[in-house]
Coordinates of C-alpha atoms in Angstrom, one line a residue:
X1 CA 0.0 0.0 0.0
X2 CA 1.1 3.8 -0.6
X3 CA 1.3 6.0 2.4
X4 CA 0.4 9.5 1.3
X5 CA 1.1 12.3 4.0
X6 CA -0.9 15.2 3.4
X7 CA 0.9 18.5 3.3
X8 CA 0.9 21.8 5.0
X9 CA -1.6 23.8 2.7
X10 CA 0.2 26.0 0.0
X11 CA 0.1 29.8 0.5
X12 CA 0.8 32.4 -1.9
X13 CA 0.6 36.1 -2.0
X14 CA -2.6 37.6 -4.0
X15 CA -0.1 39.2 -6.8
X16 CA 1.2 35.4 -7.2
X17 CA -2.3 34.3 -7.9
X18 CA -3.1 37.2 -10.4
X19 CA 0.5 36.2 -12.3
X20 CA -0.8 32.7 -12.4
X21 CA -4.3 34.0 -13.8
X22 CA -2.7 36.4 -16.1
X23 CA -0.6 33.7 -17.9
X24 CA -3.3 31.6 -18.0
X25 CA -5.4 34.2 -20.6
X26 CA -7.5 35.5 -17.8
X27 CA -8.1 39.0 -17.5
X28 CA -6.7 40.9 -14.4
X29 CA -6.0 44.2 -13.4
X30 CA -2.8 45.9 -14.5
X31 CA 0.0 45.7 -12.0
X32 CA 3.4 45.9 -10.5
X33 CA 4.7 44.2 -7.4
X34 CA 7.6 47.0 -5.5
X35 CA 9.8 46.1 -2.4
X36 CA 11.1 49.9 -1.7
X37 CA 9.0 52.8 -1.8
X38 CA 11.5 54.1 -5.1
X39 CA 10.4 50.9 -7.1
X40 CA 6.4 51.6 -5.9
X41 CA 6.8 55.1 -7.4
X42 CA 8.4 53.7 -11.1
X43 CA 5.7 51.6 -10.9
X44 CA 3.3 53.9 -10.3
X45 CA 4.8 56.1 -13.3
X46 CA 4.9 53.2 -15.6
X47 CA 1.4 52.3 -14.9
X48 CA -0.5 55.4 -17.0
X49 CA -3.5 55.1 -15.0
X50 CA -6.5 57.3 -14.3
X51 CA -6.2 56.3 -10.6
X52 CA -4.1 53.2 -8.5
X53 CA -4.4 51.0 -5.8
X54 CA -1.3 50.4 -3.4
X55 CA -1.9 46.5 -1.8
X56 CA 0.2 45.8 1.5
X57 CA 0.9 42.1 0.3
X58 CA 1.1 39.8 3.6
X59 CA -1.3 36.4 3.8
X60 CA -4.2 37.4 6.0
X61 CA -7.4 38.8 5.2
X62 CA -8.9 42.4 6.4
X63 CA -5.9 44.6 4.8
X64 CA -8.3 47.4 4.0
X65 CA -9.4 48.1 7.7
X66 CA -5.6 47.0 9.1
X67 CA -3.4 49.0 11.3
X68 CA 0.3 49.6 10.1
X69 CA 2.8 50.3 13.7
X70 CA 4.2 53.3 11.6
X71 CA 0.9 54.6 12.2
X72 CA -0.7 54.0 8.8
X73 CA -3.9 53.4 8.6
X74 CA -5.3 50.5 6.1
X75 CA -3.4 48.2 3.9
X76 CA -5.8 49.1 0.5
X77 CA -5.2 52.4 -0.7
X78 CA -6.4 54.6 -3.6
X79 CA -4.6 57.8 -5.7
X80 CA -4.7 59.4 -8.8
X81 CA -0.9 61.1 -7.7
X82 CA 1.9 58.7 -8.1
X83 CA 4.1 60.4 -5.8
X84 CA 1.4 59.8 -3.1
X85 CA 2.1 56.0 -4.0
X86 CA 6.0 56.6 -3.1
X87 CA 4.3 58.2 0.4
X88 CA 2.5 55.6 1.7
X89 CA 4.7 52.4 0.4
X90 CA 7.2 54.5 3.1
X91 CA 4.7 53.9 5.9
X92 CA 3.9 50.7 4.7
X93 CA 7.3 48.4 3.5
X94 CA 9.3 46.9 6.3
X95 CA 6.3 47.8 9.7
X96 CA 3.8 45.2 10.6
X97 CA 0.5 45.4 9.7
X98 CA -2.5 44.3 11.9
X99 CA -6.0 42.6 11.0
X100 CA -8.9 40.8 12.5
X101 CA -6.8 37.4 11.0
X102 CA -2.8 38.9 11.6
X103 CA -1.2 37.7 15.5
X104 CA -1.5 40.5 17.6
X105 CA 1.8 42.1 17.0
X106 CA 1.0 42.1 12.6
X107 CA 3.1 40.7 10.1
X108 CA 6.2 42.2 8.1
X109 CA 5.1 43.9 5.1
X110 CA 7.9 43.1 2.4
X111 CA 6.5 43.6 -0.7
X112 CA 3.4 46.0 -2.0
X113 CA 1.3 45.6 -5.2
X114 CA 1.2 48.3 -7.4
X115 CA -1.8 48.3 -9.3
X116 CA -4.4 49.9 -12.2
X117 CA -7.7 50.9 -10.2
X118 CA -10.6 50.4 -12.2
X119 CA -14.4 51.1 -11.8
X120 CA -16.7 48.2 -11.3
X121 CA -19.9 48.9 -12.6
X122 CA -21.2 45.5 -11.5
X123 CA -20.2 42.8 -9.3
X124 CA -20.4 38.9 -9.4
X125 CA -19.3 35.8 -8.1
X126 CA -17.9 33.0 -9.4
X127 CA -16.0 29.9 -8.5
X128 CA -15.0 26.4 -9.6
X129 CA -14.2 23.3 -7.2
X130 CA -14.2 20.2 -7.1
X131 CA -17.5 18.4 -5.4
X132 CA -17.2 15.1 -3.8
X133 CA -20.8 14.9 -4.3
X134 CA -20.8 15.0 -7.8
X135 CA -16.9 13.6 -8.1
X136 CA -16.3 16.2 -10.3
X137 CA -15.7 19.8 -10.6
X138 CA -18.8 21.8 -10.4
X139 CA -19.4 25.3 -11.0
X140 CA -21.0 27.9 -8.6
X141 CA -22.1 31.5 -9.6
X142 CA -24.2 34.3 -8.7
X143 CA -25.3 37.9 -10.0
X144 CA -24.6 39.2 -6.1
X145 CA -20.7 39.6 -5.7
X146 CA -18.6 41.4 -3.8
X147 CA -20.4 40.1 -0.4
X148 CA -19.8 36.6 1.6
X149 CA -21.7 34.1 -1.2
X150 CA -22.3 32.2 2.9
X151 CA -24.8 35.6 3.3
X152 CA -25.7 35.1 -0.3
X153 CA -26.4 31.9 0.3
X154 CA -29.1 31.9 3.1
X155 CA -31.1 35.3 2.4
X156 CA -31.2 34.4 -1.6
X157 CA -30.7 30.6 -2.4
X158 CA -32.5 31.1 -5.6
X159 CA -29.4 33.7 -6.1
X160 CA -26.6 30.8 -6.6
X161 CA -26.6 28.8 -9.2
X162 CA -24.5 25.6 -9.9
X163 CA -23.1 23.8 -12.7
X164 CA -21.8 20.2 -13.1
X165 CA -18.6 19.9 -15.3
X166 CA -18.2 16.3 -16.7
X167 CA -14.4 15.7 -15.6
X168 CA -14.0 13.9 -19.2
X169 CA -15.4 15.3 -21.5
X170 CA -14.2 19.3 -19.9
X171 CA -16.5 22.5 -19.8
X172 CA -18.6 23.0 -22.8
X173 CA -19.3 26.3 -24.6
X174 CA -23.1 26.4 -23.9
X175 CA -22.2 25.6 -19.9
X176 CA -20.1 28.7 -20.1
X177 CA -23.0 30.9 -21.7
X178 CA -25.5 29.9 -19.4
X179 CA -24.0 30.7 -16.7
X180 CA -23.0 33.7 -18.1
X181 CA -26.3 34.7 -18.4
X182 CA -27.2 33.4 -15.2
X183 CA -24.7 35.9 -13.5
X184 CA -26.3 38.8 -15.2
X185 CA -24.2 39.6 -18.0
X186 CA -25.8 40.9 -21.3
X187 CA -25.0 41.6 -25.1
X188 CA -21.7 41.8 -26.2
X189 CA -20.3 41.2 -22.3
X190 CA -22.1 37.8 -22.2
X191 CA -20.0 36.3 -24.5
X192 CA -16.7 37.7 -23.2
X193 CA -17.6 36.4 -19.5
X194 CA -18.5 32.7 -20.9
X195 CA -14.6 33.1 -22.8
X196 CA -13.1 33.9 -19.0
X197 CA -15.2 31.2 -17.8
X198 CA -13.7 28.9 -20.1
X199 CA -10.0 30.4 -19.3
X200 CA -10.5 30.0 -15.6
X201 CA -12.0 26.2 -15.6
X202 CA -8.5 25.3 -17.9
X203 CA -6.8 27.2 -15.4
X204 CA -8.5 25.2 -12.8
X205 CA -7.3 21.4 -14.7
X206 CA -4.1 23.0 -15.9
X207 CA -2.4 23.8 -12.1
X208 CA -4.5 21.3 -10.0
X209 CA -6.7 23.8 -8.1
X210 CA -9.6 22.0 -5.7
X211 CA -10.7 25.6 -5.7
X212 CA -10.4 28.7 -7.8
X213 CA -13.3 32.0 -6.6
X214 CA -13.0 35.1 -8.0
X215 CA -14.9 37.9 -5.8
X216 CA -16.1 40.3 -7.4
X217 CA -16.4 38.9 -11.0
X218 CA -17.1 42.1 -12.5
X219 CA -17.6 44.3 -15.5
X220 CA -16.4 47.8 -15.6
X221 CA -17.9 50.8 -17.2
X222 CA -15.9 50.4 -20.5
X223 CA -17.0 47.3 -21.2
X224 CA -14.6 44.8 -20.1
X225 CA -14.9 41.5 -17.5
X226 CA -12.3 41.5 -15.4
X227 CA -11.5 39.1 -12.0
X228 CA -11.0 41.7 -9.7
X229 CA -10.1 39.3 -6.5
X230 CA -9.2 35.4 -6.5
X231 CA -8.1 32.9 -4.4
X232 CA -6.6 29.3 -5.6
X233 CA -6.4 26.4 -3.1
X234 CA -4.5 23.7 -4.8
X235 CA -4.2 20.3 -4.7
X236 CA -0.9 19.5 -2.3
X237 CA -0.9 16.1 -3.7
X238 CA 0.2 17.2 -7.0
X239 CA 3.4 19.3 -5.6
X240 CA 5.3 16.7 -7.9
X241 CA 3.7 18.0 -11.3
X242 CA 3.5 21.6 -9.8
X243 CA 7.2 22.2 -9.1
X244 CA 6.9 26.1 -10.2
X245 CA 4.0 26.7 -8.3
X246 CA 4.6 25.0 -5.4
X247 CA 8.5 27.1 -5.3
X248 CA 6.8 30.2 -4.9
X249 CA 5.2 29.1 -1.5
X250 CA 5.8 31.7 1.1
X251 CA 6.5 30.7 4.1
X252 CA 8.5 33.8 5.8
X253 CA 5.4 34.5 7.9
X254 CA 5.6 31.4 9.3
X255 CA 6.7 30.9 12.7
X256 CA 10.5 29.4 12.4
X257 CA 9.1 26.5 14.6
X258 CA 6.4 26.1 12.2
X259 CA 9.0 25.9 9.3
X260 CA 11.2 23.4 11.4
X261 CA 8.4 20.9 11.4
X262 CA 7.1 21.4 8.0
X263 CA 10.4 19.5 7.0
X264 CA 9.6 16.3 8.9
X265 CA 5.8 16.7 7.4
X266 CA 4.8 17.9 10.9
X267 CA 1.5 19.7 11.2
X268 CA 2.1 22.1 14.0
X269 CA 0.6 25.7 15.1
X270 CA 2.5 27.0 18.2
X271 CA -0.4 28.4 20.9
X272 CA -0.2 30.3 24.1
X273 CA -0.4 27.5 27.0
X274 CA 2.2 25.3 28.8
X275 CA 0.9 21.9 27.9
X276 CA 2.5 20.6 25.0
X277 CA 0.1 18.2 22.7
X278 CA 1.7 15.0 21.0
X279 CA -0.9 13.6 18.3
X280 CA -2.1 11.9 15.2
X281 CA -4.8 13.1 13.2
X282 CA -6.1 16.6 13.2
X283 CA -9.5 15.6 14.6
X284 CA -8.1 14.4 17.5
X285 CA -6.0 16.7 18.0
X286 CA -8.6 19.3 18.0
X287 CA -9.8 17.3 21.1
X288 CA -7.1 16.9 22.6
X289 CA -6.9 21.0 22.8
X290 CA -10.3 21.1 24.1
X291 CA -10.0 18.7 26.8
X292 CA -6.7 20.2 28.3
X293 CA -8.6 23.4 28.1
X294 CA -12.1 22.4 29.7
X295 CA -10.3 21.2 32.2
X296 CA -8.6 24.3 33.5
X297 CA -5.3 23.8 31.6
X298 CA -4.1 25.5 27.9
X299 CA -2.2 23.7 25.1
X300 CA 1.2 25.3 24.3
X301 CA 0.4 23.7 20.6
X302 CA -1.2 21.8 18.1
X303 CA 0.6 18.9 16.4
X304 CA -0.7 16.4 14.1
X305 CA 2.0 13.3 13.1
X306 CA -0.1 12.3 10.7
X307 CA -0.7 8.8 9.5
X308 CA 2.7 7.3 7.9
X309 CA 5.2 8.4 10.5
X310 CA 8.3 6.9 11.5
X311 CA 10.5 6.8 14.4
X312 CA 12.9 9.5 13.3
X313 CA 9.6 11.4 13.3
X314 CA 8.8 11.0 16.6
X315 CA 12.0 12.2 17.4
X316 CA 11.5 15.8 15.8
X317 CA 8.7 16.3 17.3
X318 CA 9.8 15.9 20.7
X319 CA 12.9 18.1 19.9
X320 CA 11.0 20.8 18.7
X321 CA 8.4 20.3 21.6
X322 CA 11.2 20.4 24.2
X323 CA 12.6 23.0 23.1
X324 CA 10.0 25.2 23.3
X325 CA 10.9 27.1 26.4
X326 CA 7.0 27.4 27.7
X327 CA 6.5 24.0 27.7
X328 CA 5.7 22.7 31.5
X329 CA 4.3 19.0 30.1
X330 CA 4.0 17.2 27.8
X331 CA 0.8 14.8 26.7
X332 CA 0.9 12.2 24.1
X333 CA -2.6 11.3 22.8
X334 CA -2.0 8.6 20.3
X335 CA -4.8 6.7 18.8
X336 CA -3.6 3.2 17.1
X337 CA -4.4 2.0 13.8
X338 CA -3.1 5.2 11.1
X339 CA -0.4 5.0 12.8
X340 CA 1.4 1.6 14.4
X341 CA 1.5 2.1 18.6
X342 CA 5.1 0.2 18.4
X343 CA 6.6 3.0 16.1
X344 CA 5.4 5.6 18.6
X345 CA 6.6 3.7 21.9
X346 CA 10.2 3.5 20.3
X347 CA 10.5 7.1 19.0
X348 CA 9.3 8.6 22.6
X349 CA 12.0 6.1 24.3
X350 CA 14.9 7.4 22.2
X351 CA 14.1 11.0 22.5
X352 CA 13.4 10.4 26.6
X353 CA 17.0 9.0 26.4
X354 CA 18.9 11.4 24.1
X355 CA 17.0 14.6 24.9
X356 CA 17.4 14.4 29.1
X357 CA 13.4 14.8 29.2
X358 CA 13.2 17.4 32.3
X359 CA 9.2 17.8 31.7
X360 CA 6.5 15.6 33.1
X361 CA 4.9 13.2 30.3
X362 CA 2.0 11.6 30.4
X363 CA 1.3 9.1 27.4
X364 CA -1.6 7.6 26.3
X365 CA -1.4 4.5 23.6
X366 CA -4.4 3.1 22.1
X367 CA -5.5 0.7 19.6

């Protein structure tokens, strides 16, 4: 049998995304990506727009309502003056920014996106991911974009219409249109949103996406459909056919702990408590957290081992969980059966022995 080990999910910046879309035929905004405030102002010059939109580029949601700790505030901005660009990528390149989803101290802003800001005269939605229901990729649109679809959703079911794509025979030309249609778009724009369509479900087979949602899907006043927002989940079993892809994964706001572990194919999330939390499967070790915290204790972490791992495993984890210098105990919560009990036992033994264990451990072995 073949042991797969899932993967730490792939992140990438939203200027990565709209490269990705933008090389795939799929009509984004204009832009440039700057690192110093010098390069945001060229950028800015060689743009030619009416007006532009400077994007703090860092992994979390809620940039437009963020707090930069140069004082800056939001992470969206709009300007017709270029030097004004220059301005605020001072304020906003090498400080932290805060949102509802950033830890509390922000995360380094390195890079900013420099882009063209165009009107929206009309916003949609549209996504395409893959349905275990229908085993197949299915299609989901509505007219109402530029809100949570979730909200969309339950006021206006009759709002969202889906699509089955046959995974064979591939998206056809009157699937496109309809749905087209059924998002709102008319004349001469109805055809030209079915083409993008088209564009974005090869995109979808083409870098093995389970998810590709633009927000808004819109249509400016001059006529033109552009994806004004996307996010691309892909498939981490496919890293091996999506070696370019998968290089441009960044990790840099990773905790270094959290990087450490990703090379042993360790799930792990460092949290405020003392008790550290020794697991397989993420399920369980969601529990695990729960029940140290209902009664009275906190976890110092979350880490998932996984199904397939071996003793050498074992090892990191306890080195990384030891030297974590919060760490006051340490539980193991093993359930048998993913994972052998035996491979476990011996991996905890050797790191008892070579790491001179100075924490209480409590260990629980089942199945």
């Amino acid at each position: 049998a073949v042991q797969l080990t899932p993967r730490r999910w792939l992140n990438l910046q939203e200027y990565q995304s709209k490269k990705i879309m933008a090389d795939h035929g799929v009509t984004v905004q204009r832009f440039f990506v700057a690192d110093s405030a010098n390069d945001a102002l060229e950028a800015a010059q060689r743009l030619k727009a009416k007006e532009i939109v400077l994007k703090a580029q860092i992994l979390a949601g809620g940039r437009g309502k963020g707090i930069f700790n140069s004082g800056l505030k939001g992470g969206v901005h709009l300007t017709k003056d270029p030097k004004t660009v220059e301005q605020l990528a001072k304020q906003m390149i090498g400080y932290n920014l805060s949102t509802k989803q950033t830890p509390k101290d922000g995360v380094t802003v390195k890079k900013v996106m420099v882009a063209e800001a165009l009107d929206i005269s009309r916003e949609t939605y549209f996504a395409i991911l893959m349905d275990r229901a229908c085993n197949g990729p299915v299609m989901v649109g509505s007219p109402q974009g530029g809100v949570d679809i979730e909200e969309v959703a339950v006021t206006s079911p009759e709002l969202i219409f889906k699509e089955e794509i046959d995974i064979f025979e591939g998206i056809k030309d009157h699937q496109a249109l309809q749905m087209a249609k059924n998002l709102g778009f008319q004349g001469a724009l109805q055809q030209q949103a079915a083409d993008q369509i088209k564009k974005l479900y090869n995109l979808f087979l083409k870098i093995d996406a389970t998810q590709v949602e633009v927000n808004p899907f819109g249509e400016t006043p001059e006529g033109q459909v552009v994806c004004f927002d996307a996010k691309i989940n892909f498939d981490d079993n496919a890293e091996f056919r999506q070696k370019e892809i998968f290089a441009m994964d960044d990790k840099s706001e990773n905790e270094p702990i959290e990087n450490e572990a990703a090379k042993y194919d360790l799930k792990y999330i460092g949290l405020d408590g003392n008790i550290a939390c020794f697991v397989n499967g993420a399920g369980l070790a969601m529990a695990t957290c729960d029940i140290i915290s209902l009664n009275g204790g906190k976890p110092a972490n979350f880490l998932d081992l996984g199904g397939g791992v071996k003793e050498a495993q074992v090892y990191q984890a306890f080195k990384l969980l030891t030297a974590d210098p919060k760490v006051e105990a340490i539980l193991v919560n093993i359930f048998g059966g993913i994972v052998n009990c035996a491979i476990i036992a011996n991996g905890i033994t050797k790191a008892c022995q070579e790491l001179e264990l100075k924490v209480p451990l409590v260990v629980r072995l089942e199945g």
